[in-house]
């Protein structure tokens, strides 16, 4: 091109942009800060010490790796020995790390800095966190995932702030981010998920939030890929993409986010390798080497004062036409400040010196840019350089705050694209028989494990390269289900690999969707929807944007209404799924599973203290093992299992283990049923025992009021040793009591296949209770006797058997399906924790059958004991209590019932009891947590159980143990205050807030 033609093109170019000229740009912070005397003196001093060649070298950043075994970067030029030579001999200004691990990288950084004449700028591509390049660090959501978030740019700012702290902790100074490209080409092979989306305004506001979060916390940034790489079909790593749009289009669309960033004080800009004839007609000239683009457009027209970086100078987009260091010299001539990943530093410096000699660039221009680089170094703290501290580096790079940010960002991005008949969130769990199928997975997934927290879900998986036999094995089992929860696990984010969707996956997915009973969750690039067959036949479609533990976990929680759907598509996938598509759904107030930080609590403190207490309980043999589960405001923030099933065994306790709940049966089953009947006006607390138990007419209990009975103040005996009443003086069994052989007369097992009870013996038990004497004195005496009778009352008043009543009306609706009597009917013994070695009645190890003797004599089903279950399912019942009877979109109990049954009934008498429920004593005695509020309520169980709810704090606590193994004589669980001390850990944290 002649000088005349170049001037004409430049004039036309400038004219094209006059109508939309940016406002006066905000100067980057590093330029403002270095106006201080101390910074200026350091810059002046260092600059004066540099030779002309060294000033050129300050503008070069070379590639480095801390792991040469990976294939991302050529180890010949980036291995430690090669980089060391460039630092020692050429005095390069910075390094860009590409692969490795945090500790090896930190060690290398310290070494490289120690041998460098001038402290090095250390950079990395960490668009979605340090994990983009190195292992064992935080991976934040992709920018496209963030693009789905509506509002909440403060969260994106927070992400930038956290990333900055992690980067600085690792010795970094520059993050080549954010990506400010507007992604409007679904076939873009290099941008795609890296962009915030196709809406320039949203891209701009999110990019600014991200940039400010980083820069406000001491990290230099470099927005990319100027002037816009979003609408290309070529990857500039492998060739030079052509952008054929007009100047008006580029100005109005592609440049919009970059202009916004500049106006908000952007510190750095990365230039893309693009051929853009509308901006520079030179054939095959990458934008990195174009003076009209770098100097005229970026510097003069947009007023950018910060550092201008090249994209990697080893990419084919630039080296294809300008090899052997020529491109590096041309890049500086065009107006760039820093050359990233120069292939041959010696050739580069030689070509730049040649350009200076030929007058293509002046030494003064080199010096100016060198000073600017030094000013950036001063701003980044290199004027007072300190090595990276290796102590606790891994922990510092993986803070819990980052996990919380990850969870919140993911939660707000999840997008529902289809929701036939508002099937999501799932309601009426008792009507659903659910299977989950993870397509593209080799094992049960995080998605499936979280689904299983909400109700019974049977899990299946189909590998990405499944055989016909594997597919058929799953297909044959699915007819039994009326709902299929399908997770599509895409192992790739690239269109080159069809986003990881294999032919077997596509065929299986088509078949599952065709059943018209599938809810499909896609864990991958949204453009993958174009590859999926007939998604319009799915009952619901969830776009999760990528495959991570967070997207899987939270998508499952969204399905069950623990969290809402709030996201919208940031790109147009096709006509069916356009930009901004997204259906919002409500929460149903089911338990949400999260981490303590979401509630303002400290994971380290809580985990350390609870671990200390629970592990001490195991170590001191207060119990062989236990499970602790805690929630606040409906958010489960702590779930952990400790120890083993037995002291001598090898079977570790699992969160899914069933425990004998002992007396917690009273308030998780019996009292629940009574509250339900009270709501239905079938049970009157002020009625008497004879009103609901006609057989008690004429007995000493006929006129006892139920309110008194349920508060343990009706003079009932504490218990009756019923099995002793069936025994003769010589220890043998009386007639019509027990037999060692099962028969029609002795049909019901008391334990295993060694002891059976006489038919209808329950009548003898009820008669024994009816005829038992009353205590002489009035006052509080905790009694089991009335609770043994409640199954009769429930059946009489409801017409349903006791177990059927509470399961059908409550447990199944709550998804609390492990709550059951006689669990051996449904579960393997490995999933049930054993209790006592009975040496006086049943003469065996109790495992899977109720510990309580009276409950055993009633066939394992009683109102005072006999219920088994997991901590998670117990918590669901108690969360319903805390939520005034509401759970999962249904009002299952009235608020009035909860108020009435959980309040102190006779405080004037000094009684701490509610109706069925225990409550804190008026002066601390240890029956409840020390800091429990007066509104709290709960219960303990003889086998080592505790449940406690505190409405004043929104707290829900479940503690399960088998302290009676191997003998009930061991009461350390109480003497050591294990159960209440654990909940007090949380109260203490809350009181400090």
Coordinates of C-alpha atoms in Angstrom, one line a residue, residues 351-690:
X351 CA 14.4 -7.3 14.3
X352 CA 13.3 -4.6 16.7
X353 CA 16.8 -3.0 16.7
X354 CA 16.7 -3.2 12.9
X355 CA 13.4 -1.3 13.0
X356 CA 14.9 1.4 15.2
X357 CA 17.9 1.7 12.9
X358 CA 15.6 2.0 9.9
X359 CA 13.4 4.7 11.6
X360 CA 10.3 2.5 11.7
X361 CA 10.2 3.0 15.5
X362 CA 12.3 5.3 17.6
X363 CA 14.3 4.6 20.7
X364 CA 12.2 7.2 22.4
X365 CA 9.1 5.2 21.7
X366 CA 10.8 2.1 23.1
X367 CA 11.9 4.0 26.2
X368 CA 8.4 5.3 26.7
X369 CA 6.9 1.9 26.6
X370 CA 9.6 0.5 28.8
X371 CA 8.8 3.2 31.5
X372 CA 5.1 2.3 31.2
X373 CA 5.9 -1.4 31.9
X374 CA 8.0 -0.4 34.9
X375 CA 5.2 1.8 36.1
X376 CA 2.9 -1.3 35.9
X377 CA 5.5 -3.2 37.9
X378 CA 5.6 -0.6 40.6
X379 CA 1.8 -0.6 40.8
X380 CA 1.9 -4.4 41.1
X381 CA 4.2 -4.1 44.1
X382 CA 7.4 -5.2 42.4
X383 CA 9.2 -2.1 43.7
X384 CA 9.1 -3.9 47.0
X385 CA 9.3 -7.5 45.7
X386 CA 8.8 -10.4 48.1
X387 CA 9.1 -14.1 47.2
X388 CA 6.0 -16.3 47.2
X389 CA 5.5 -17.8 50.6
X390 CA 5.1 -21.6 50.1
X391 CA 3.6 -22.2 53.5
X392 CA -0.2 -23.0 53.3
X393 CA -0.1 -22.1 49.6
X394 CA -2.6 -24.8 48.5
X395 CA -5.0 -23.9 51.3
X396 CA -4.8 -20.2 50.5
X397 CA -5.4 -20.8 46.8
X398 CA -8.6 -22.8 47.6
X399 CA -10.5 -20.7 50.1
X400 CA -14.1 -21.5 51.1
X401 CA -15.1 -18.0 49.9
X402 CA -14.3 -19.1 46.4
X403 CA -16.5 -22.2 46.8
X404 CA -19.4 -20.1 47.9
X405 CA -18.9 -17.7 45.0
X406 CA -18.8 -20.7 42.7
X407 CA -22.0 -22.1 44.1
X408 CA -23.9 -18.8 44.0
X409 CA -22.8 -18.0 40.5
X410 CA -23.8 -21.4 39.3
X411 CA -27.1 -21.3 41.1
X412 CA -28.1 -18.0 39.5
X413 CA -27.1 -19.1 36.0
X414 CA -29.1 -22.4 35.7
X415 CA -31.7 -22.0 33.0
X416 CA -34.9 -23.9 32.4
X417 CA -35.7 -23.8 28.6
X418 CA -38.8 -26.0 28.7
X419 CA -41.2 -26.9 31.5
X420 CA -44.4 -28.6 30.3
X421 CA -47.3 -28.2 32.7
X422 CA -44.9 -26.6 35.2
X423 CA -43.5 -30.0 36.1
X424 CA -40.5 -28.3 37.7
X425 CA -40.0 -28.0 40.5
X426 CA -41.2 -31.5 41.3
X427 CA -44.2 -31.7 43.6
X428 CA -46.2 -34.6 45.0
X429 CA -43.3 -36.9 45.5
X430 CA -45.5 -39.6 46.7
X431 CA -46.9 -40.0 43.2
X432 CA -43.6 -40.4 41.5
X433 CA -41.4 -43.4 40.9
X434 CA -38.2 -41.9 39.7
X435 CA -35.1 -43.2 37.8
X436 CA -32.1 -41.1 37.1
X437 CA -30.0 -41.8 34.0
X438 CA -26.6 -40.2 33.5
X439 CA -25.9 -40.3 29.8
X440 CA -22.1 -40.1 29.1
X441 CA -21.0 -41.2 32.5
X442 CA -19.1 -44.3 33.7
X443 CA -20.4 -44.3 37.2
X444 CA -23.1 -42.7 39.4
X445 CA -22.6 -39.0 39.2
X446 CA -22.8 -36.0 41.5
X447 CA -26.0 -35.1 39.9
X448 CA -27.5 -38.4 40.8
X449 CA -26.2 -38.4 44.4
X450 CA -27.8 -35.0 45.0
X451 CA -31.1 -36.2 43.5
X452 CA -31.1 -39.0 46.0
X453 CA -31.1 -36.5 48.9
X454 CA -34.7 -35.5 48.1
X455 CA -36.5 -38.8 47.6
X456 CA -36.0 -42.4 46.5
X457 CA -34.3 -42.3 43.1
X458 CA -32.9 -45.4 41.3
X459 CA -29.7 -44.6 39.5
X460 CA -28.5 -45.8 36.1
X461 CA -25.7 -44.6 33.8
X462 CA -24.7 -45.1 30.2
X463 CA -21.1 -44.5 29.1
X464 CA -20.3 -42.2 26.2
X465 CA -19.2 -45.2 24.1
X466 CA -21.8 -47.6 25.5
X467 CA -22.3 -50.9 23.9
X468 CA -25.7 -52.3 22.7
X469 CA -25.6 -54.6 25.7
X470 CA -25.0 -51.8 28.2
X471 CA -27.9 -49.8 26.7
X472 CA -30.3 -52.7 26.7
X473 CA -29.5 -53.5 30.3
X474 CA -30.7 -50.0 31.3
X475 CA -33.6 -49.9 28.8
X476 CA -35.1 -53.1 30.2
X477 CA -35.5 -51.5 33.6
X478 CA -37.0 -48.1 32.8
X479 CA -40.6 -49.1 32.1
X480 CA -41.2 -49.4 35.9
X481 CA -40.8 -45.6 36.3
X482 CA -43.1 -42.7 35.6
X483 CA -40.4 -40.1 35.7
X484 CA -36.9 -40.1 34.2
X485 CA -34.3 -37.6 35.4
X486 CA -31.8 -37.5 32.6
X487 CA -28.4 -35.9 32.9
X488 CA -26.4 -35.4 29.7
X489 CA -22.8 -35.3 30.7
X490 CA -20.8 -33.7 27.8
X491 CA -17.1 -34.3 28.0
X492 CA -16.2 -31.5 25.5
X493 CA -17.0 -27.9 25.0
X494 CA -15.8 -27.7 21.4
X495 CA -17.9 -27.8 18.3
X496 CA -15.0 -29.8 16.7
X497 CA -15.9 -32.8 18.8
X498 CA -19.7 -32.2 18.6
X499 CA -19.4 -31.0 22.2
X500 CA -18.8 -34.5 23.4
X501 CA -22.1 -35.9 22.2
X502 CA -21.3 -39.4 20.8
X503 CA -23.5 -41.5 18.5
X504 CA -24.5 -43.9 21.4
X505 CA -25.3 -41.0 23.6
X506 CA -27.5 -39.3 20.9
X507 CA -29.4 -42.5 20.2
X508 CA -30.0 -43.2 23.9
X509 CA -31.1 -39.6 24.5
X510 CA -33.5 -39.7 21.6
X511 CA -35.1 -42.9 23.0
X512 CA -35.3 -41.5 26.6
X513 CA -36.9 -38.2 25.4
X514 CA -39.3 -40.1 23.2
X515 CA -40.9 -41.7 26.3
X516 CA -42.2 -38.2 27.1
X517 CA -41.5 -38.7 30.8
X518 CA -37.9 -37.3 30.7
X519 CA -36.6 -34.2 32.5
X520 CA -33.3 -33.5 30.7
X521 CA -30.4 -31.6 32.3
X522 CA -27.6 -30.7 29.9
X523 CA -24.2 -30.3 31.4
X524 CA -22.3 -28.7 28.6
X525 CA -22.1 -26.0 25.9
X526 CA -25.6 -24.7 25.1
X527 CA -24.8 -24.9 21.4
X528 CA -24.9 -28.7 21.9
X529 CA -28.7 -28.5 21.9
X530 CA -28.3 -28.2 18.1
X531 CA -26.9 -31.7 18.1
X532 CA -29.5 -33.2 20.3
X533 CA -32.6 -35.0 18.9
X534 CA -36.1 -33.8 19.5
X535 CA -35.6 -32.0 22.8
X536 CA -39.1 -30.5 22.4
X537 CA -40.4 -33.9 23.4
X538 CA -38.8 -33.6 26.9
X539 CA -41.1 -32.8 29.7
X540 CA -38.5 -30.2 30.9
X541 CA -35.1 -29.1 29.7
X542 CA -32.5 -27.5 32.0
X543 CA -29.3 -25.9 30.6
X544 CA -26.5 -26.0 33.1
X545 CA -23.8 -24.7 30.6
X546 CA -20.9 -26.9 31.7
X547 CA -20.0 -30.1 33.5
X548 CA -18.8 -29.4 37.0
X549 CA -19.7 -30.7 40.5
X550 CA -21.5 -27.4 41.1
X551 CA -23.7 -27.5 38.0
X552 CA -24.6 -31.1 38.8
X553 CA -25.3 -30.6 42.4
X554 CA -27.4 -27.4 42.0
X555 CA -29.3 -28.7 38.9
X556 CA -30.6 -31.5 41.1
X557 CA -31.5 -29.0 43.8
X558 CA -33.3 -26.9 41.2
X559 CA -35.4 -29.9 40.1
X560 CA -36.7 -30.4 43.6
X561 CA -37.4 -26.7 44.2
X562 CA -34.7 -26.1 46.8
X563 CA -33.4 -23.2 44.6
X564 CA -35.2 -21.2 41.9
X565 CA -34.5 -21.1 38.2
X566 CA -33.4 -17.6 37.4
X567 CA -31.0 -17.8 34.4
X568 CA -31.6 -17.0 30.7
X569 CA -29.7 -18.0 27.6
X570 CA -26.9 -15.6 26.8
X571 CA -26.8 -16.7 23.2
X572 CA -29.2 -17.8 20.5
X573 CA -28.9 -21.5 20.0
X574 CA -31.5 -21.8 17.3
X575 CA -35.1 -20.6 16.6
X576 CA -36.4 -22.9 19.4
X577 CA -34.0 -21.6 22.0
X578 CA -33.3 -17.9 21.3
X579 CA -31.3 -15.4 23.2
X580 CA -32.8 -14.6 26.6
X581 CA -34.9 -17.8 26.7
X582 CA -35.5 -18.9 30.3
X583 CA -38.4 -19.9 32.5
X584 CA -38.3 -18.9 36.1
X585 CA -39.5 -21.3 38.8
X586 CA -40.2 -20.8 42.5
X587 CA -38.7 -22.5 45.5
X588 CA -40.7 -25.1 47.4
X589 CA -38.7 -24.7 50.6
X590 CA -37.2 -28.2 50.5
X591 CA -33.8 -28.5 52.2
X592 CA -31.0 -26.8 50.3
X593 CA -27.5 -28.2 50.6
X594 CA -24.6 -25.8 50.8
X595 CA -21.6 -24.8 52.8
X596 CA -21.4 -22.8 56.1
X597 CA -20.1 -19.7 54.4
X598 CA -23.5 -19.1 52.7
X599 CA -24.9 -18.6 56.2
X600 CA -22.0 -16.4 57.3
X601 CA -20.3 -19.2 59.2
X602 CA -16.7 -20.3 59.1
X603 CA -16.2 -23.8 57.7
X604 CA -12.8 -24.2 59.2
X605 CA -13.9 -23.3 62.7
X606 CA -17.1 -25.3 62.6
X607 CA -15.5 -28.4 61.0
X608 CA -12.5 -28.3 63.4
X609 CA -14.7 -28.0 66.5
X610 CA -17.3 -30.5 65.5
X611 CA -14.7 -32.9 64.3
X612 CA -12.9 -32.6 67.6
X613 CA -16.0 -33.4 69.6
X614 CA -17.2 -36.2 67.4
X615 CA -13.8 -37.8 67.0
X616 CA -13.3 -37.6 70.8
X617 CA -16.6 -39.4 71.3
X618 CA -15.3 -42.2 69.1
X619 CA -11.9 -42.2 70.6
X620 CA -13.2 -42.3 74.2
X621 CA -15.7 -45.0 73.2
X622 CA -18.8 -43.0 73.9
X623 CA -20.1 -44.4 70.6
X624 CA -18.6 -46.5 67.8
X625 CA -19.6 -43.9 65.3
X626 CA -22.1 -41.1 64.6
X627 CA -23.7 -38.8 62.0
X628 CA -24.0 -35.1 62.5
X629 CA -26.3 -33.0 60.3
X630 CA -27.0 -29.3 60.7
X631 CA -29.1 -26.8 58.9
X632 CA -30.0 -23.1 59.2
X633 CA -32.8 -21.4 57.5
X634 CA -33.5 -24.5 55.5
X635 CA -29.9 -24.8 54.3
X636 CA -28.0 -27.9 55.2
X637 CA -24.4 -26.7 55.9
X638 CA -22.9 -29.6 57.7
X639 CA -23.2 -33.4 57.0
X640 CA -20.6 -35.7 58.2
X641 CA -20.2 -39.3 59.3
X642 CA -17.6 -40.5 61.9
X643 CA -16.3 -43.8 63.1
X644 CA -17.5 -47.3 62.4
X645 CA -20.6 -49.4 62.9
X646 CA -18.9 -51.2 65.7
X647 CA -15.6 -50.7 67.7
X648 CA -14.1 -53.9 66.4
X649 CA -15.5 -53.8 62.9
X650 CA -14.2 -52.3 59.6
X651 CA -17.5 -50.9 58.3
X652 CA -17.3 -47.1 58.3
X653 CA -20.4 -45.1 59.1
X654 CA -22.0 -43.6 56.0
X655 CA -24.4 -40.6 55.7
X656 CA -26.9 -43.0 54.2
X657 CA -26.9 -45.4 57.2
X658 CA -30.1 -46.0 59.1
X659 CA -30.1 -45.7 62.9
X660 CA -32.5 -46.9 65.5
X661 CA -34.1 -43.5 66.5
X662 CA -35.4 -44.9 69.9
X663 CA -37.5 -42.2 71.7
X664 CA -37.2 -39.7 68.8
X665 CA -39.9 -42.0 67.4
X666 CA -42.2 -40.2 69.9
X667 CA -42.0 -36.8 68.2
X668 CA -41.1 -37.9 64.6
X669 CA -44.0 -40.3 64.3
X670 CA -46.5 -40.3 67.2
X671 CA -46.6 -36.6 67.9
X672 CA -46.6 -35.9 64.2
X673 CA -49.7 -38.1 63.8
X674 CA -51.4 -36.5 66.8
X675 CA -50.8 -33.0 65.4
X676 CA -52.3 -34.1 62.1
X677 CA -55.4 -35.5 63.9
X678 CA -55.6 -32.3 66.0
X679 CA -55.6 -30.3 62.7
X680 CA -58.4 -32.5 61.5
X681 CA -60.3 -31.8 64.8
X682 CA -60.3 -35.5 65.5
X683 CA -58.0 -35.4 68.5
X684 CA -58.7 -33.0 71.4
X685 CA -55.8 -32.3 73.8
X686 CA -58.3 -31.6 76.5
X687 CA -60.2 -34.9 76.0
X688 CA -59.5 -37.8 78.4
X689 CA -58.0 -41.2 77.8
X690 CA -61.3 -43.0 77.9

